[in-house]
Tab-separated table of C-alpha atoms and ligand atoms in Angstrom:
chain	number	residue	atom	x	y	z
A	1	MET	CA	97.010	104.901	119.623
A	2	LEU	CA	93.454	106.736	119.812
A	3	ARG	CA	91.439	105.893	122.574
A	4	ILE	CA	88.247	108.071	123.339
A	5	LYS	CA	85.742	107.078	126.119
A	6	ASN	CA	82.417	108.205	127.094
A	7	LEU	CA	82.785	111.561	124.999
A	8	LYS	CA	79.818	113.923	125.314
A	9	CYS	CA	80.310	116.596	123.142
A	10	TYR	CA	78.174	120.116	123.363
A	11	TYR	CA	77.476	122.737	120.986
A	12	GLY	CA	75.839	125.439	123.911
A	13	ARG	CA	73.425	123.180	125.907
A	14	ILE	CA	72.831	120.885	123.073
A	15	MET	CA	74.475	117.649	123.185
A	16	ALA	CA	75.845	116.427	119.696
A	17	VAL	CA	77.899	113.600	120.458
A	18	LYS	CA	76.425	111.279	123.870
A	19	GLY	CA	78.767	109.348	125.020
A	20	VAL	CA	80.993	107.761	122.320
A	21	SER	CA	83.967	104.905	122.881
A	22	LEU	CA	85.835	104.217	120.002
A	23	SER	CA	89.537	103.205	119.312
A	24	VAL	CA	91.956	103.374	116.437
A	25	LYS	CA	95.081	101.047	116.444
A	26	LYS	CA	98.300	102.312	115.073
A	27	GLY	CA	98.773	101.366	111.256
A	28	ARG	CA	95.204	100.960	110.968
A	29	ILE	CA	92.197	102.706	108.788
A	30	VAL	CA	88.932	103.123	110.721
A	31	THR	CA	85.666	104.964	109.173
A	32	LEU	CA	82.970	106.567	110.945
A	33	ILE	CA	79.737	106.405	108.934
A	34	GLY	CA	76.384	107.373	109.043
A	35	ALA	CA	73.652	109.481	108.248
A	36	ASN	CA	74.398	113.641	108.100
A	37	GLY	CA	74.158	114.904	111.507
A	38	SER	CA	75.268	112.025	113.504
A	39	GLY	CA	77.921	113.777	114.954
A	40	LYS	CA	80.960	111.998	113.062
A	41	SER	CA	82.527	115.997	112.522
A	42	THR	CA	81.751	116.644	115.820
A	43	ILE	CA	84.285	113.948	117.441
A	44	LEU	CA	86.946	114.769	115.072
A	45	GLU	CA	86.876	118.512	115.807
A	46	ALA	CA	86.804	117.691	119.448
A	47	ILE	CA	90.114	115.569	119.138
A	48	CYS	CA	91.850	118.332	117.309
A	49	GLY	CA	91.294	120.740	120.004
A	50	LEU	CA	88.008	122.846	118.255
A	51	LEU	CA	85.748	122.240	120.040
A	52	PRO	CA	85.395	124.034	123.146
A	53	GLN	CA	82.642	121.647	124.982
A	54	TRP	CA	83.467	118.029	125.706
A	55	GLU	CA	83.214	115.713	128.431
A	56	GLY	CA	85.216	112.099	128.577
A	57	GLU	CA	88.123	110.926	127.656
A	58	ILE	CA	90.457	111.455	124.652
A	59	THR	CA	94.058	109.939	124.794
A	60	TYR	CA	96.548	109.778	121.820
A	61	GLU	CA	99.612	107.062	122.423
A	62	ASP	CA	98.458	107.958	125.965
A	63	ILE	CA	98.684	111.317	126.479
A	64	SER	CA	95.486	112.941	127.698
A	65	LEU	CA	94.104	115.895	124.767
A	66	LYS	CA	92.106	117.538	127.251
A	67	GLY	CA	92.778	121.330	127.356
A	68	PHE	CA	95.347	121.120	124.157
A	69	ASP	CA	94.881	123.971	121.458
A	70	PRO	CA	94.914	123.050	118.307
A	71	PRO	CA	98.666	124.021	117.364
A	72	ALA	CA	99.434	121.438	120.257
A	73	ILE	CA	97.379	118.932	118.862
A	74	VAL	CA	99.573	119.259	115.400
A	75	LYS	CA	102.767	118.933	117.157
A	76	GLN	CA	101.699	115.796	119.195
A	77	GLY	CA	101.107	114.739	115.068
A	78	ILE	CA	97.454	114.698	114.297
A	79	SER	CA	96.496	116.658	111.729
A	80	LEU	CA	92.954	117.264	109.860
A	81	VAL	CA	91.667	117.316	106.386
A	82	PRO	CA	88.803	119.439	107.155
A	83	GLU	CA	85.114	118.734	105.418
A	84	GLY	CA	84.642	120.843	102.176
A	85	ARG	CA	88.772	120.682	101.959
A	86	LEU	CA	88.849	124.853	103.222
A	87	VAL	CA	91.979	125.591	101.040
A	88	PHE	CA	92.422	129.245	100.856
A	89	PRO	CA	91.680	130.016	96.906
A	90	PRO	CA	93.711	132.832	96.112
A	91	LEU	CA	96.658	131.453	97.779
A	92	SER	CA	99.315	129.843	95.781
A	93	VAL	CA	98.833	125.471	95.569
A	94	LEU	CA	102.596	126.156	97.089
A	95	ASP	CA	101.645	128.574	99.709
A	96	ASN	CA	98.711	126.219	100.668
A	97	LEU	CA	100.899	123.959	101.605
A	98	LYS	CA	103.382	125.420	103.173
A	99	LEU	CA	100.946	126.806	105.654
A	100	GLY	CA	100.305	122.930	106.433
A	101	ALA	CA	103.784	123.287	108.025
A	102	TYR	CA	103.555	126.242	110.185
A	103	THR	CA	104.219	124.542	113.783
A	104	MET	CA	107.490	123.736	111.873
A	105	TYR	CA	108.045	127.100	110.311
A	106	ARG	CA	108.012	128.781	114.267
A	107	LYS	CA	110.979	125.724	115.181
A	108	ARG	CA	112.464	127.045	111.991
A	109	LYS	CA	112.772	123.901	110.768
A	110	HIS	CA	113.266	124.803	107.127
A	111	ALA	CA	115.355	122.001	105.605
A	112	ALA	CA	112.101	119.569	107.322
A	113	VAL	CA	109.714	121.674	105.429
A	114	LYS	CA	111.351	121.405	102.567
A	115	GLN	CA	111.579	117.489	102.743
A	116	GLU	CA	108.336	117.703	103.339
A	117	LEU	CA	107.249	119.412	100.591
A	118	GLU	CA	109.010	116.874	97.951
A	119	ASN	CA	107.461	113.918	99.507
A	120	VAL	CA	103.700	115.724	99.171
A	121	MET	CA	104.831	117.108	95.628
A	122	SER	CA	105.930	113.163	94.872
A	123	LEU	CA	102.257	111.622	96.258
A	124	PHE	CA	100.542	114.425	94.182
A	125	PRO	CA	102.821	115.405	91.056
A	126	ILE	CA	99.410	117.741	89.937
A	127	LEU	CA	100.306	119.656	92.907
A	128	HIS	CA	104.001	120.352	91.424
A	129	LYS	CA	102.559	120.988	88.061
A	130	ARG	CA	100.153	123.478	89.438
A	131	ALA	CA	102.766	124.503	92.323
A	132	LYS	CA	102.217	128.121	91.245
A	133	GLN	CA	98.776	128.387	90.339
A	134	ALA	CA	95.791	129.946	92.886
A	135	ALA	CA	94.395	126.739	94.753
A	136	GLY	CA	90.703	128.671	94.083
A	137	THR	CA	91.206	127.549	90.237
A	138	LEU	CA	91.491	123.786	90.810
A	139	SER	CA	89.506	121.080	90.298
A	140	GLY	CA	87.548	119.487	93.218
A	141	GLY	CA	89.708	116.484	93.344
A	142	GLU	CA	92.887	118.543	92.941
A	143	GLN	CA	91.768	120.352	95.822
A	144	GLN	CA	90.895	117.199	98.089
A	145	MET	CA	94.670	116.097	96.951
A	146	LEU	CA	95.893	119.704	98.524
A	147	ALA	CA	93.732	119.713	101.316
A	148	ILE	CA	95.273	116.151	102.339
A	149	GLY	CA	98.749	117.363	101.195
A	150	ARG	CA	98.519	120.446	103.382
A	151	ALA	CA	97.655	118.466	106.485
A	152	LEU	CA	100.553	115.844	105.356
A	153	MET	CA	103.331	118.636	105.816
A	154	SER	CA	103.393	118.398	109.433
A	155	ASN	CA	104.383	115.246	109.427
A	156	PRO	CA	101.397	113.794	111.053
A	157	ARG	CA	101.045	110.070	112.331
A	158	LEU	CA	97.632	110.330	112.694
A	159	LEU	CA	95.707	111.566	109.946
A	160	LEU	CA	91.664	112.470	110.375
A	161	LEU	CA	89.680	113.395	106.939
A	162	ASP	CA	86.234	114.390	107.174
A	163	GLU	CA	84.357	113.263	103.968
A	164	PRO	CA	86.947	113.208	101.598
A	165	SER	CA	84.896	111.830	98.834
A	166	MET	CA	82.007	114.852	98.813
A	167	GLY	CA	81.536	115.961	95.289
A	168	LEU	CA	83.795	113.936	93.590
A	169	ALA	CA	83.170	111.819	90.925
A	170	PRO	CA	83.916	107.986	91.555
A	171	LEU	CA	87.145	107.518	89.482
A	172	ILE	CA	88.229	110.520	91.048
A	173	VAL	CA	87.004	108.793	94.510
A	174	GLU	CA	89.121	105.888	93.857
A	175	LYS	CA	91.832	107.585	93.183
A	176	ILE	CA	91.605	109.498	96.735
A	177	PHE	CA	91.308	106.290	98.304
A	178	GLN	CA	94.023	104.474	97.164
A	179	ILE	CA	96.062	107.421	98.115
A	180	LEU	CA	95.182	106.694	101.419
A	181	GLU	CA	96.081	103.003	101.359
A	182	THR	CA	99.336	104.441	100.092
A	183	LEU	CA	99.220	106.517	103.526
A	184	LYS	CA	98.457	103.830	105.515
A	185	ASN	CA	101.424	101.737	104.038
A	186	LYS	CA	103.611	104.567	104.810
A	187	GLY	CA	102.832	103.706	108.358
A	188	ILE	CA	100.105	106.471	108.896
A	189	THR	CA	97.129	105.837	110.932
A	190	ILE	CA	93.754	107.034	109.383
A	191	LEU	CA	90.351	107.823	110.987
A	192	LEU	CA	87.925	108.473	108.075
A	193	VAL	CA	84.631	109.951	108.049
A	194	GLU	CA	82.288	109.197	105.580
A	195	GLN	CA	79.304	109.163	103.819
A	196	ASN	CA	80.333	107.400	101.147
A	197	ALA	CA	79.812	103.774	103.365
A	198	GLN	CA	80.597	101.584	100.858
A	199	ALA	CA	84.108	103.024	99.601
A	200	ALA	CA	85.188	103.218	103.239
A	201	LEU	CA	84.133	100.157	104.269
A	202	GLN	CA	86.467	98.638	101.350
A	203	ILE	CA	89.527	100.365	102.940
A	204	ALA	CA	88.857	100.607	106.024
A	205	ASP	CA	90.176	98.001	108.722
A	206	HIS	CA	87.680	98.986	111.719
A	207	GLY	CA	84.496	100.679	111.272
A	208	TYR	CA	81.773	102.372	113.617
A	209	VAL	CA	78.017	102.891	112.368
A	210	PHE	CA	76.761	106.669	113.886
A	211	GLU	CA	73.072	107.259	114.339
A	212	THR	CA	72.457	110.400	116.163
A	213	GLY	CA	75.351	110.974	118.266
A	214	THR	CA	75.585	107.544	119.528
A	215	VAL	CA	77.322	104.279	117.864
A	216	VAL	CA	74.910	101.550	117.030
A	217	LEU	CA	77.465	99.118	115.592
A	218	GLN	CA	80.782	98.570	114.794
A	219	GLY	CA	83.360	95.645	113.868
A	220	PRO	CA	85.597	94.925	111.000
A	221	ALA	CA	84.800	96.668	107.621
A	222	SER	CA	84.504	93.328	106.205
A	223	ASP	CA	81.713	92.322	108.502
A	224	LEU	CA	79.991	95.821	108.192
A	225	LEU	CA	80.216	95.746	104.809
A	226	GLU	CA	78.050	92.170	104.975
A	227	ASP	CA	75.734	93.197	107.826
A	228	GLN	CA	72.134	93.387	106.245
A	229	GLY	CA	71.379	96.704	108.336
A	230	VAL	CA	74.323	98.635	107.406
A	231	LYS	CA	73.293	97.979	103.573
A	232	ARG	CA	70.156	98.532	103.836
A	233	ALA	CA	70.481	101.808	105.669
A	234	TYR	CA	73.997	102.974	103.827
A	235	LEU	CA	74.656	100.844	100.495
A	236	GLY	CA	71.723	100.988	99.288
A	237	LYS	CA	72.171	97.102	98.124
A	238	ASP	CA	68.949	95.210	100.033
A	239	TYR	CA	66.485	96.479	97.338
A	240	GLY	CA	67.137	92.870	95.586
A	241	GLU	CA	66.810	90.551	98.681
A	242	PHE	CA	63.071	92.751	99.474
A	243	TYR	CA	61.564	91.679	96.202
A	244	ASP	CA	63.212	88.178	95.842
A	245	ASP	CA	61.576	87.819	99.416
A	246	LYS	CA	57.771	88.237	97.575
B	1	LIG	P1	77.491	116.028	108.520
B	1	LIG	O1	78.043	114.716	107.701
B	1	LIG	O2	76.354	115.855	107.829
B	1	LIG	O3	78.640	116.831	109.078
B	1	LIG	P2	78.107	114.524	111.045
B	1	LIG	O4	77.516	113.111	111.168
B	1	LIG	O5	79.304	114.829	110.859
B	1	LIG	O6	77.087	114.920	109.921
B	1	LIG	P3	78.332	116.676	113.122
B	1	LIG	O7	78.267	117.975	111.708
B	1	LIG	O8	78.905	116.278	113.829
B	1	LIG	O9	77.218	115.322	112.374
B	1	LIG	O10	76.618	117.026	113.177
B	1	LIG	C1	75.871	116.699	114.634
B	1	LIG	C2	75.044	117.632	115.504
B	1	LIG	O11	75.452	118.629	115.827
B	1	LIG	C3	74.151	117.725	114.074
B	1	LIG	O12	72.818	117.649	114.770
B	1	LIG	C4	74.524	119.420	113.782
B	1	LIG	O13	73.350	120.051	113.736
B	1	LIG	C5	74.969	119.685	114.889
B	1	LIG	N1	75.774	120.781	114.897
B	1	LIG	C6	76.928	120.715	114.684
B	1	LIG	N2	77.846	121.865	114.133
B	1	LIG	C7	76.905	122.763	115.186
B	1	LIG	C8	77.318	124.179	115.240
B	1	LIG	N3	78.313	124.328	114.827
B	1	LIG	N4	76.665	124.658	116.011
B	1	LIG	C9	75.566	123.793	116.232
B	1	LIG	N5	75.244	122.614	116.479
B	1	LIG	C10	76.031	122.287	115.565
């Protein structure tokens, strides 16, 4: 569904992504894990048309995304849940959701917007309850649900998420990740960038491990969960074995 070949991304003269290749198959959850600053968010920005400078190939359903601006990418069926949620605090929950459907409003597809609103509200009943409340007054978990709901309003086939677990309590993270599984079961393909490698690998089908702008390891998520290097670096699990060896 999504294919990235030899992607190089630049911020001015600095190369933040150094020749990454990866693919996301239809109906799967693929996760990008790795340290802060290793280039994961930059890849999502390149896919969404938010990054002016990149080289290589990004193809989605066999169409090259080179030169597409963000609205054109949304129209192709790709939607981003950005890092830090970026909801519009003074606007109501309902208005935040409606903003996610701006490409449909342009085409005057009002009935489709209504249908998407109903879908999102039934997926997140709390958003229905808080529809008229200002988004800035929601809890972190609710804001994350709103950010996901807003992204779903354009009816994407590929959903990109940038650190949806950031700053949330473990129980809320569990809830958010259950929702991602529900979306997968509804047929939405997911590319998930996460610091919480454990939670991400548990729901993902495939994973890529990043270090300083390159992929250093990739494989089925279940294999990565068992990989000693991944455990040591990202899952904080190796200390028992370390002491057992002594
Ligand atoms: P994080 O979890 O911290 O977001 P990440 O793996 O997603 O990490 P990126 O945010 O993609 O990493 O950053 C990759 C590199 O690009 C880092 O060295 C970062 O400092 C740099 N970078 C990111 N955004 C910009 C920017 N707007 N201008 C200049 N450099 C940037």
